[in-house]
PDB file of C-alpha atoms and ligand atoms in Angstrom:
ATOM      1  CA  MET A 186       0.000   0.000   0.000  1.00 86.00           C
ATOM      2  CA  ARG A 187       1.402   3.399  -1.000  1.00 95.00           C
ATOM      3  CA  ILE A 188       0.572   6.337   1.239  1.00 97.00           C
ATOM      4  CA  GLN A 189       1.299   9.769  -0.127  1.00 97.00           C
ATOM      5  CA  LYS A 190       0.946  13.206   1.428  1.00 98.00           C
ATOM      6  CA  ALA A 191      -0.225  16.166  -0.649  1.00 98.00           C
ATOM      7  CA  ASP A 192       2.691  18.426  -1.696  1.00 98.00           C
ATOM      8  CA  LYS A 193       1.217  21.226   0.413  1.00 97.00           C
ATOM      9  CA  LEU A 194      -0.807  20.452   3.531  1.00 98.00           C
ATOM     10  CA  GLY A 195      -1.291  21.142   7.207  1.00 96.00           C
ATOM     11  CA  LEU A 196      -0.254  23.868   9.592  1.00 95.00           C
ATOM     12  CA  CYS A 197      -0.104  27.234   7.813  1.00 96.00           C
ATOM     13  CA  PHE A 198       2.228  30.115   8.676  1.00 96.00           C
ATOM     14  CA  GLY A 199      -0.687  32.125  10.173  1.00 96.00           C
ATOM     15  CA  VAL A 200      -1.569  29.469  12.735  1.00 95.00           C
ATOM     16  CA  GLY A 201       2.135  28.663  13.298  1.00 96.00           C
ATOM     17  CA  ARG A 202       2.786  32.340  14.053  1.00 97.00           C
ATOM     18  CA  ALA A 203      -0.184  32.451  16.470  1.00 96.00           C
ATOM     19  CA  ILE A 204       1.099  29.381  18.338  1.00 96.00           C
ATOM     20  CA  ARG A 205       4.558  30.953  18.677  1.00 97.00           C
ATOM     21  CA  LEU A 206       3.123  34.270  19.969  1.00 97.00           C
ATOM     22  CA  LEU A 207       0.859  32.476  22.458  1.00 96.00           C
ATOM     23  CA  LYS A 208       3.627  30.229  23.751  1.00 95.00           C
ATOM     24  CA  GLU A 209       5.910  33.247  24.239  1.00 95.00           C
ATOM     25  CA  ALA A 210       3.110  35.107  26.036  1.00 94.00           C
ATOM     26  CA  ALA A 211       2.265  32.102  28.220  1.00 94.00           C
ATOM     27  CA  ASN A 212       5.926  31.798  29.221  1.00 94.00           C
ATOM     28  CA  LYS A 213       6.021  35.460  30.139  1.00 93.00           C
ATOM     29  CA  TYR A 214       2.614  36.012  31.768  1.00 91.00           C
ATOM     30  CA  GLY A 215       1.337  32.560  32.725  1.00 89.00           C
ATOM     31  CA  GLU A 216      -2.389  32.088  32.092  1.00 91.00           C
ATOM     32  CA  ILE A 217      -3.848  33.559  28.900  1.00 95.00           C
ATOM     33  CA  GLU A 218      -7.391  33.554  27.563  1.00 95.00           C
ATOM     34  CA  THR A 219      -8.197  33.558  23.849  1.00 96.00           C
ATOM     35  CA  LEU A 220     -11.397  35.051  22.458  1.00 95.00           C
ATOM     36  CA  GLY A 221     -12.725  31.853  20.886  1.00 93.00           C
ATOM     37  CA  PRO A 222     -10.518  28.889  19.977  1.00 91.00           C
ATOM     38  CA  VAL A 223      -7.132  29.955  18.604  1.00 87.00           C
ATOM     39  CA  ALA A 224      -7.926  28.011  15.429  1.00 84.00           C
ATOM     40  CA  HIS A 225     -10.636  25.496  14.571  1.00 86.00           C
ATOM     41  CA  ASN A 226      -8.782  22.384  15.689  1.00 90.00           C
ATOM     42  CA  ARG A 227      -9.537  20.566  18.939  1.00 90.00           C
ATOM     43  CA  LEU A 228      -6.068  18.966  19.256  1.00 90.00           C
ATOM     44  CA  LEU A 229      -4.341  22.293  18.874  1.00 92.00           C
ATOM     45  CA  VAL A 230      -6.628  23.928  21.439  1.00 92.00           C
ATOM     46  CA  GLU A 231      -5.892  21.059  23.873  1.00 92.00           C
ATOM     47  CA  GLN A 232      -2.124  21.340  23.311  1.00 91.00           C
ATOM     48  CA  LEU A 233      -2.223  25.074  24.078  1.00 94.00           C
ATOM     49  CA  SER A 234      -4.575  24.595  26.997  1.00 94.00           C
ATOM     50  CA  ALA A 235      -1.925  22.403  28.650  1.00 93.00           C
ATOM     51  CA  LEU A 236       0.399  25.442  28.480  1.00 93.00           C
ATOM     52  CA  GLY A 237      -2.163  27.741  30.134  1.00 94.00           C
ATOM     53  CA  VAL A 238      -3.766  29.186  26.959  1.00 95.00           C
ATOM     54  CA  ARG A 239      -7.526  28.657  27.212  1.00 94.00           C
ATOM     55  CA  PRO A 240     -10.439  29.860  25.073  1.00 94.00           C
ATOM     56  CA  VAL A 241     -13.446  31.797  26.320  1.00 94.00           C
ATOM     57  CA  GLY A 242     -16.673  31.871  24.292  1.00 91.00           C
ATOM     58  CA  HIS A 243     -17.479  35.562  24.831  1.00 90.00           C
ATOM     59  CA  LEU A 244     -15.759  38.667  26.086  1.00 90.00           C
ATOM     60  CA  GLU A 245     -18.052  38.661  29.140  1.00 90.00           C
ATOM     61  CA  GLN A 246     -16.581  35.291  30.158  1.00 91.00           C
ATOM     62  CA  ALA A 247     -13.003  36.618  30.205  1.00 89.00           C
ATOM     63  CA  ARG A 248     -11.651  36.827  33.744  1.00 88.00           C
ATOM     64  CA  GLY A 249      -7.919  37.299  33.240  1.00 86.00           C
ATOM     65  CA  LYS A 250      -5.839  40.386  32.544  1.00 89.00           C
ATOM     66  CA  ILE A 251      -4.575  39.129  29.181  1.00 94.00           C
ATOM     67  CA  LEU A 252      -6.754  38.263  26.227  1.00 95.00           C
ATOM     68  CA  ALA A 253      -5.576  36.999  22.849  1.00 96.00           C
ATOM     69  CA  ILE A 254      -7.276  37.738  19.542  1.00 96.00           C
ATOM     70  CA  THR A 255      -7.180  34.598  17.408  1.00 95.00           C
ATOM     71  CA  THR A 256      -5.917  34.150  13.829  1.00 95.00           C
ATOM     72  CA  HIS A 257      -9.468  34.919  12.612  1.00 95.00           C
ATOM     73  CA  GLY A 258      -9.213  38.487  13.907  1.00 97.00           C
ATOM     74  CA  THR A 259     -12.022  40.566  15.365  1.00 96.00           C
ATOM     75  CA  SER A 260     -13.971  43.788  14.855  1.00 97.00           C
ATOM     76  CA  PRO A 261     -12.921  47.307  15.934  1.00 97.00           C
ATOM     77  CA  ALA A 262     -15.893  47.365  18.346  1.00 96.00           C
ATOM     78  CA  VAL A 263     -14.612  44.284  20.194  1.00 95.00           C
ATOM     79  CA  LEU A 264     -11.062  45.706  20.271  1.00 94.00           C
ATOM     80  CA  PHE A 265     -12.452  48.929  21.753  1.00 94.00           C
ATOM     81  CA  GLU A 266     -14.346  47.006  24.418  1.00 93.00           C
ATOM     82  CA  ILE A 267     -11.282  44.962  25.380  1.00 92.00           C
ATOM     83  CA  LYS A 268      -9.185  48.122  25.720  1.00 90.00           C
ATOM     84  CA  ALA A 269     -11.920  49.765  27.816  1.00 91.00           C
ATOM     85  CA  ARG A 270     -11.584  46.870  30.259  1.00 87.00           C
ATOM     86  CA  HIS A 271      -7.840  47.633  30.575  1.00 80.00           C
ATOM     87  CA  THR A 272      -7.096  44.121  29.436  1.00 86.00           C
ATOM     88  CA  ARG A 273      -3.758  43.524  27.701  1.00 92.00           C
ATOM     89  CA  ILE A 274      -4.217  42.253  24.128  1.00 95.00           C
ATOM     90  CA  ILE A 275      -2.069  39.638  22.406  1.00 95.00           C
ATOM     91  CA  ASP A 276      -3.126  40.039  18.791  1.00 96.00           C
ATOM     92  CA  THR A 277      -2.487  36.915  16.694  1.00 96.00           C
ATOM     93  CA  THR A 278      -4.693  37.995  13.759  1.00 97.00           C
ATOM     94  CA  CYS A 279      -3.188  36.366  10.670  1.00 97.00           C
ATOM     95  CA  PRO A 280      -1.542  38.969   8.361  1.00 97.00           C
ATOM     96  CA  ILE A 281      -3.699  37.672   5.492  1.00 97.00           C
ATOM     97  CA  VAL A 282      -6.882  38.229   7.515  1.00 98.00           C
ATOM     98  CA  ARG A 283      -5.546  41.667   8.495  1.00 98.00           C
ATOM     99  CA  LYS A 284      -5.143  42.480   4.785  1.00 98.00           C
ATOM    100  CA  ALA A 285      -8.778  41.484   4.215  1.00 98.00           C
ATOM    101  CA  GLN A 286      -9.885  43.670   7.166  1.00 98.00           C
ATOM    102  CA  ASN A 287      -8.000  46.644   5.669  1.00 98.00           C
ATOM    103  CA  ALA A 288      -9.643  46.001   2.293  1.00 98.00           C
ATOM    104  CA  VAL A 289     -13.111  46.054   3.895  1.00 98.00           C
ATOM    105  CA  LYS A 290     -12.300  49.223   5.837  1.00 97.00           C
ATOM    106  CA  GLU A 291     -11.036  51.040   2.735  1.00 97.00           C
ATOM    107  CA  LEU A 292     -14.029  49.991   0.645  1.00 97.00           C
ATOM    108  CA  ALA A 293     -16.454  51.222   3.315  1.00 96.00           C
ATOM    109  CA  GLU A 294     -14.532  54.501   3.717  1.00 96.00           C
ATOM    110  CA  ASP A 295     -14.662  54.984  -0.064  1.00 96.00           C
ATOM    111  CA  GLY A 296     -18.453  54.697   0.050  1.00 94.00           C
ATOM    112  CA  PHE A 297     -18.913  51.137  -1.209  1.00 95.00           C
ATOM    113  CA  ASP A 298     -21.466  48.697   0.152  1.00 94.00           C
ATOM    114  CA  VAL A 299     -19.313  45.731   1.089  1.00 96.00           C
ATOM    115  CA  ILE A 300     -20.231  42.144   0.354  1.00 95.00           C
ATOM    116  CA  VAL A 301     -18.176  39.453   2.059  1.00 97.00           C
ATOM    117  CA  PHE A 302     -18.458  36.090   0.334  1.00 97.00           C
ATOM    118  CA  GLY A 303     -18.442  33.795   3.350  1.00 96.00           C
ATOM    119  CA  ASP A 304     -20.241  32.165   6.233  1.00 94.00           C
ATOM    120  CA  SER A 305     -21.851  34.889   8.349  1.00 93.00           C
ATOM    121  CA  GLU A 306     -21.482  32.690  11.459  1.00 93.00           C
ATOM    122  CA  HIS A 307     -17.719  32.243  11.059  1.00 93.00           C
ATOM    123  CA  SER A 308     -15.596  34.319  13.438  1.00 94.00           C
ATOM    124  CA  GLU A 309     -13.373  35.686  10.639  1.00 96.00           C
ATOM    125  CA  VAL A 310     -16.424  36.902   8.707  1.00 97.00           C
ATOM    126  CA  LYS A 311     -18.012  38.454  11.808  1.00 96.00           C
ATOM    127  CA  GLY A 312     -14.755  40.336  12.393  1.00 97.00           C
ATOM    128  CA  LEU A 313     -14.526  41.451   8.742  1.00 98.00           C
ATOM    129  CA  LEU A 314     -18.069  42.819   8.790  1.00 97.00           C
ATOM    130  CA  GLY A 315     -17.173  44.905  11.830  1.00 97.00           C
ATOM    131  CA  TRP A 316     -14.605  46.805   9.722  1.00 97.00           C
ATOM    132  CA  ALA A 317     -17.371  47.807   7.269  1.00 96.00           C
ATOM    133  CA  GLY A 318     -19.462  49.577   9.912  1.00 91.00           C
ATOM    134  CA  GLU A 319     -23.076  49.689   8.703  1.00 87.00           C
ATOM    135  CA  LYS A 320     -22.095  48.970   5.114  1.00 87.00           C
ATOM    136  CA  GLY A 321     -21.271  45.258   5.239  1.00 92.00           C
ATOM    137  CA  VAL A 322     -23.192  42.082   4.558  1.00 93.00           C
ATOM    138  CA  ALA A 323     -22.014  38.461   4.338  1.00 95.00           C
ATOM    139  CA  ALA A 324     -23.459  35.808   2.065  1.00 94.00           C
ATOM    140  CA  LEU A 325     -22.681  32.507   0.450  1.00 94.00           C
ATOM    141  CA  SER A 326     -25.225  32.954  -2.315  1.00 91.00           C
ATOM    142  CA  THR A 327     -26.538  35.934  -4.247  1.00 86.00           C
ATOM    143  CA  ARG A 328     -30.070  35.083  -3.104  1.00 83.00           C
ATOM    144  CA  GLN A 329     -29.084  36.125   0.442  1.00 80.00           C
ATOM    145  CA  ILE A 330     -28.123  39.650  -0.637  1.00 80.00           C
ATOM    146  CA  GLY A 331     -30.592  40.427  -3.385  1.00 69.00           C
ATOM    147  CA  ARG A 332     -31.817  43.676  -1.822  1.00 70.00           C
ATOM    148  CA  THR A 333     -28.353  45.045  -1.016  1.00 70.00           C
ATOM    149  CA  ALA A 334     -27.089  44.190  -4.466  1.00 70.00           C
ATOM    150  CA  LYS A 335     -30.074  45.767  -6.213  1.00 71.00           C
ATOM    151  CA  SER A 336     -30.241  48.979  -4.182  1.00 80.00           C
ATOM    152  CA  SER A 337     -26.519  49.733  -4.215  1.00 83.00           C
ATOM    153  CA  SER A 338     -24.796  51.828  -6.854  1.00 88.00           C
ATOM    154  CA  ARG A 339     -21.271  50.960  -5.691  1.00 92.00           C
ATOM    155  CA  LEU A 340     -20.437  47.440  -4.551  1.00 93.00           C
ATOM    156  CA  GLY A 341     -17.195  46.174  -3.066  1.00 96.00           C
ATOM    157  CA  ILE A 342     -16.739  42.407  -2.997  1.00 96.00           C
ATOM    158  CA  ILE A 343     -14.226  40.392  -1.018  1.00 97.00           C
ATOM    159  CA  SER A 344     -14.036  36.785   0.171  1.00 98.00           C
ATOM    160  CA  GLN A 345     -13.544  35.003   3.477  1.00 97.00           C
ATOM    161  CA  THR A 346      -9.881  34.011   3.180  1.00 96.00           C
ATOM    162  CA  THR A 347     -10.443  30.248   3.199  1.00 93.00           C
ATOM    163  CA  GLN A 348     -13.123  29.949   0.505  1.00 94.00           C
ATOM    164  CA  THR A 349     -12.299  28.122  -2.719  1.00 92.00           C
ATOM    165  CA  GLN A 350     -11.335  30.162  -5.754  1.00 94.00           C
ATOM    166  CA  SER A 351     -13.959  28.458  -7.925  1.00 94.00           C
ATOM    167  CA  ALA A 352     -16.774  29.225  -5.459  1.00 95.00           C
ATOM    168  CA  PHE A 353     -15.713  32.886  -5.184  1.00 97.00           C
ATOM    169  CA  LEU A 354     -15.559  33.266  -8.970  1.00 96.00           C
ATOM    170  CA  GLU A 355     -18.999  31.703  -9.341  1.00 96.00           C
ATOM    171  CA  PHE A 356     -20.415  34.011  -6.649  1.00 95.00           C
ATOM    172  CA  VAL A 357     -18.986  37.065  -8.424  1.00 94.00           C
ATOM    173  CA  ARG A 358     -20.330  35.842 -11.778  1.00 93.00           C
ATOM    174  CA  GLN A 359     -23.835  35.406 -10.352  1.00 91.00           C
ATOM    175  CA  LEU A 360     -23.692  38.745  -8.587  1.00 89.00           C
ATOM    176  CA  MET A 361     -22.720  40.537 -11.791  1.00 87.00           C
ATOM    177  CA  GLY A 362     -25.695  38.872 -13.452  1.00 85.00           C
ATOM    178  CA  ALA A 363     -28.019  39.947 -10.628  1.00 83.00           C
ATOM    179  CA  VAL A 364     -26.993  43.637 -10.589  1.00 82.00           C
ATOM    180  CA  GLY A 365     -26.772  43.953 -14.379  1.00 75.00           C
ATOM    181  CA  CYS A 366     -25.470  47.134 -16.035  1.00 75.00           C
ATOM    182  CA  ARG A 367     -27.462  49.373 -13.658  1.00 79.00           C
ATOM    183  CA  ILE A 368     -24.596  49.465 -11.173  1.00 86.00           C
ATOM    184  CA  GLU A 369     -22.189  52.390 -11.272  1.00 90.00           C
ATOM    185  CA  GLU A 370     -19.090  50.666  -9.924  1.00 93.00           C
ATOM    186  CA  ILE A 371     -18.011  47.243  -8.689  1.00 93.00           C
ATOM    187  CA  ARG A 372     -14.673  46.737  -6.982  1.00 96.00           C
ATOM    188  CA  ILE A 373     -13.535  43.143  -6.421  1.00 96.00           C
ATOM    189  CA  ILE A 374     -10.587  42.553  -4.102  1.00 97.00           C
ATOM    190  CA  ASN A 375      -8.964  39.157  -3.991  1.00 97.00           C
ATOM    191  CA  THR A 376      -8.626  38.308  -0.294  1.00 98.00           C
ATOM    192  CA  LEU A 377      -8.334  34.537  -0.729  1.00 97.00           C
ATOM    193  CA  CYS A 378      -5.458  32.985   1.231  1.00 97.00           C
ATOM    194  CA  GLU A 379      -2.736  31.708  -1.117  1.00 96.00           C
ATOM    195  CA  VAL A 380      -1.658  29.057   1.376  1.00 96.00           C
ATOM    196  CA  VAL A 381      -5.158  27.591   1.356  1.00 95.00           C
ATOM    197  CA  GLN A 382      -5.410  27.828  -2.445  1.00 95.00           C
ATOM    198  CA  ASP A 383      -2.094  25.950  -2.807  1.00 97.00           C
ATOM    199  CA  GLN A 384      -3.287  23.265  -0.385  1.00 97.00           C
ATOM    200  CA  GLN A 385      -6.560  22.898  -2.265  1.00 96.00           C
ATOM    201  CA  GLU A 386      -4.751  22.527  -5.620  1.00 97.00           C
ATOM    202  CA  ALA A 387      -2.319  19.977  -4.162  1.00 98.00           C
ATOM    203  CA  ALA A 388      -5.207  18.003  -2.642  1.00 98.00           C
ATOM    204  CA  ALA A 389      -7.068  17.875  -5.979  1.00 98.00           C
ATOM    205  CA  LYS A 390      -3.882  16.788  -7.801  1.00 98.00           C
ATOM    206  CA  LEU A 391      -3.265  13.981  -5.339  1.00 98.00           C
ATOM    207  CA  ALA A 392      -6.933  12.915  -5.262  1.00 98.00           C
ATOM    208  CA  ARG A 393      -6.848  12.414  -9.055  1.00 98.00           C
ATOM    209  CA  ARG A 394      -4.135   9.755  -8.721  1.00 97.00           C
ATOM    210  CA  SER A 395      -5.345   8.117  -5.490  1.00 98.00           C
ATOM    211  CA  GLN A 396      -7.898   5.401  -4.771  1.00 98.00           C
ATOM    212  CA  LEU A 397      -8.782   6.937  -1.407  1.00 98.00           C
ATOM    213  CA  MET A 398      -8.231  10.337   0.230  1.00 98.00           C
ATOM    214  CA  ILE A 399      -8.161  10.969   3.960  1.00 98.00           C
ATOM    215  CA  VAL A 400      -8.486  14.587   5.077  1.00 98.00           C
ATOM    216  CA  ILE A 401      -7.441  15.290   8.654  1.00 98.00           C
ATOM    217  CA  GLY A 402      -8.473  18.472  10.445  1.00 96.00           C
ATOM    218  CA  GLY A 403     -10.919  20.086  12.841  1.00 93.00           C
ATOM    219  CA  SER A 404     -14.553  19.077  12.409  1.00 90.00           C
ATOM    220  CA  ASN A 405     -15.500  22.774  12.560  1.00 87.00           C
ATOM    221  CA  SER A 406     -12.641  23.987  10.348  1.00 90.00           C
ATOM    222  CA  ALA A 407     -13.812  25.777   7.178  1.00 89.00           C
ATOM    223  CA  ASN A 408     -10.663  25.074   5.183  1.00 92.00           C
ATOM    224  CA  THR A 409     -10.722  21.372   6.151  1.00 95.00           C
ATOM    225  CA  ALA A 410     -14.333  21.165   4.952  1.00 95.00           C
ATOM    226  CA  HIS A 411     -13.299  22.728   1.632  1.00 94.00           C
ATOM    227  CA  LEU A 412     -10.564  20.106   1.178  1.00 97.00           C
ATOM    228  CA  VAL A 413     -13.219  17.414   1.607  1.00 97.00           C
ATOM    229  CA  GLU A 414     -15.496  19.206  -0.879  1.00 96.00           C
ATOM    230  CA  ILE A 415     -12.695  19.348  -3.439  1.00 96.00           C
ATOM    231  CA  CYS A 416     -11.565  15.714  -3.089  1.00 98.00           C
ATOM    232  CA  SER A 417     -14.998  14.040  -2.775  1.00 98.00           C
ATOM    233  CA  PRO A 418     -16.083  14.378  -6.421  1.00 98.00           C
ATOM    234  CA  LEU A 419     -12.695  12.994  -7.548  1.00 98.00           C
ATOM    235  CA  VAL A 420     -12.275   9.933  -5.329  1.00 98.00           C
ATOM    236  CA  GLU A 421     -13.664   8.190  -2.225  1.00 98.00           C
ATOM    237  CA  THR A 422     -12.842  10.635   0.585  1.00 98.00           C
ATOM    238  CA  TYR A 423     -13.114  10.541   4.374  1.00 98.00           C
ATOM    239  CA  SER A 424     -12.635  13.296   6.893  1.00 97.00           C
ATOM    240  CA  VAL A 425     -11.181  12.612  10.355  1.00 97.00           C
ATOM    241  CA  GLU A 426     -10.109  14.681  13.312  1.00 96.00           C
ATOM    242  CA  THR A 427      -7.736  12.064  14.714  1.00 95.00           C
ATOM    243  CA  ALA A 428      -5.965   8.950  13.387  1.00 96.00           C
ATOM    244  CA  GLU A 429      -8.098   6.750  15.668  1.00 96.00           C
ATOM    245  CA  GLU A 430     -11.187   7.553  13.606  1.00 97.00           C
ATOM    246  CA  VAL A 431      -9.840   5.730  10.525  1.00 97.00           C
ATOM    247  CA  ARG A 432     -11.785   2.511   9.886  1.00 96.00           C
ATOM    248  CA  THR A 433      -9.932  -0.512   8.578  1.00 95.00           C
ATOM    249  CA  SER A 434     -12.798  -1.213   6.147  1.00 96.00           C
ATOM    250  CA  TRP A 435     -12.016   2.046   4.281  1.00 96.00           C
ATOM    251  CA  LEU A 436      -8.568   0.708   3.381  1.00 96.00           C
ATOM    252  CA  ALA A 437      -9.594  -2.684   1.990  1.00 94.00           C
ATOM    253  CA  GLY A 438      -8.377  -3.117  -1.596  1.00 94.00           C
ATOM    254  CA  LYS A 439      -6.735   0.336  -1.702  1.00 95.00           C
ATOM    255  CA  ASN A 440      -3.140   0.478  -2.909  1.00 94.00           C
ATOM    256  CA  GLN A 441      -2.794   4.208  -3.343  1.00 97.00           C
ATOM    257  CA  ILE A 442      -3.955   6.375  -0.439  1.00 97.00           C
ATOM    258  CA  GLY A 443      -3.642  10.153  -0.377  1.00 98.00           C
ATOM    259  CA  VAL A 444      -3.489  12.286   2.754  1.00 98.00           C
ATOM    260  CA  THR A 445      -4.092  15.975   3.191  1.00 98.00           C
ATOM    261  CA  ALA A 446      -4.669  18.165   6.246  1.00 98.00           C
ATOM    262  CA  GLY A 447      -6.410  21.420   7.145  1.00 96.00           C
ATOM    263  CA  ALA A 448      -4.380  24.545   7.858  1.00 95.00           C
ATOM    264  CA  SER A 449      -4.700  24.294  11.649  1.00 93.00           C
ATOM    265  CA  THR A 450      -3.806  20.598  11.933  1.00 95.00           C
ATOM    266  CA  PRO A 451      -0.758  19.936  14.146  1.00 93.00           C
ATOM    267  CA  ASP A 452       2.079  18.031  12.392  1.00 94.00           C
ATOM    268  CA  GLU A 453       1.854  15.281  15.033  1.00 94.00           C
ATOM    269  CA  ALA A 454      -1.750  14.578  14.021  1.00 95.00           C
ATOM    270  CA  VAL A 455      -0.701  14.098  10.376  1.00 97.00           C
ATOM    271  CA  GLU A 456       2.178  11.804  11.381  1.00 96.00           C
ATOM    272  CA  ALA A 457      -0.160   9.772  13.642  1.00 96.00           C
ATOM    273  CA  LEU A 458      -2.511   9.349  10.671  1.00 97.00           C
ATOM    274  CA  ILE A 459       0.307   8.122   8.419  1.00 97.00           C
ATOM    275  CA  ALA A 460       1.396   5.643  11.131  1.00 96.00           C
ATOM    276  CA  ARG A 461      -2.183   4.406  11.499  1.00 95.00           C
ATOM    277  CA  LEU A 462      -2.508   3.888   7.729  1.00 95.00           C
ATOM    278  CA  LYS A 463       0.784   1.985   7.635  1.00 92.00           C
ATOM    279  CA  SER A 464      -0.427  -0.506  10.244  1.00 85.00           C
ATOM    280  CA  PRO A 465      -4.131  -1.076   9.533  1.00 66.00           C
TER     281      PRO A 465
HETATM  282  S1  SF4 B 177      -5.295  29.642   6.511  1.00 53.10           S
HETATM  283 FE1  SF4 B 177      -4.373  31.439   5.521  1.00 53.10          FE
HETATM  284  S2  SF4 B 177      -5.586  33.144   6.322  1.00 53.10           S
HETATM  285 FE2  SF4 B 177      -5.988  31.410   7.667  1.00 53.10          FE
HETATM  286  S3  SF4 B 177      -4.501  31.591   9.343  1.00 53.10           S
HETATM  287 FE3  SF4 B 177      -3.583  30.262   7.776  1.00 53.10          FE
HETATM  288  S4  SF4 B 177      -2.337  31.643   6.489  1.00 53.10           S
HETATM  289 FE4  SF4 B 177      -3.798  32.902   7.644  1.00 53.10          FE
END
């Protein structure tokens, strides 16, 4: 049985940077709270929790003097509230998310209505909308934003960083069709994360030459879900959070197995999966 990893997979520089900043802060200050999980991966959250870095669900639940903003970033209103509480901030917002926040802010300041292609319940998207003030709306389909699109004369469009390129392009195509030539100006800013795009391309390439793909990552991780979406139409694909979830029956008769991992998956989790596949 041949087990092959995608050329690009797993822990991205944004999450790696956040882990380093949090470990340094934990060494210096001891206990640290993060506003939400540092990234959408249970194993990673558990690893950091053992070092004294623990998530809180809401700002009101924070009890410590130090609060970390996660890689997904947050809104200016939340930052203001944290500062008003005289709480020290460790900001681990990924630079790519920061770029998207700046794009939203500039579009809103320039008078555009801002459409964020993304999941309105995702913490990154909630944060991005905050930078648009009253002028932002999030949607995954043009049906969700019909009124905004039709009443606006100037539309700015960006994407949640971890969406797929093909889905973003399709959204923009449909939106252009919906607003027609009535619109005065449309500004599209590419805020997709290149790391994620590279991982998605590598996963598709590997899936095409595999008999089975296993995607490892957080069950609530958007980019892990997209890897599954990309591989599933190409080959039999399973998604797991840990190596223990792999079923021996999946491997029967498979000689070529591909492995990929979401951007917040610890390296140890990927290596444990490879070891599990090697000894079914
Ligand atoms: S997936 Fe991309 S945007 Fe998200 S934390 Fe990693 S590098 Fe940053």
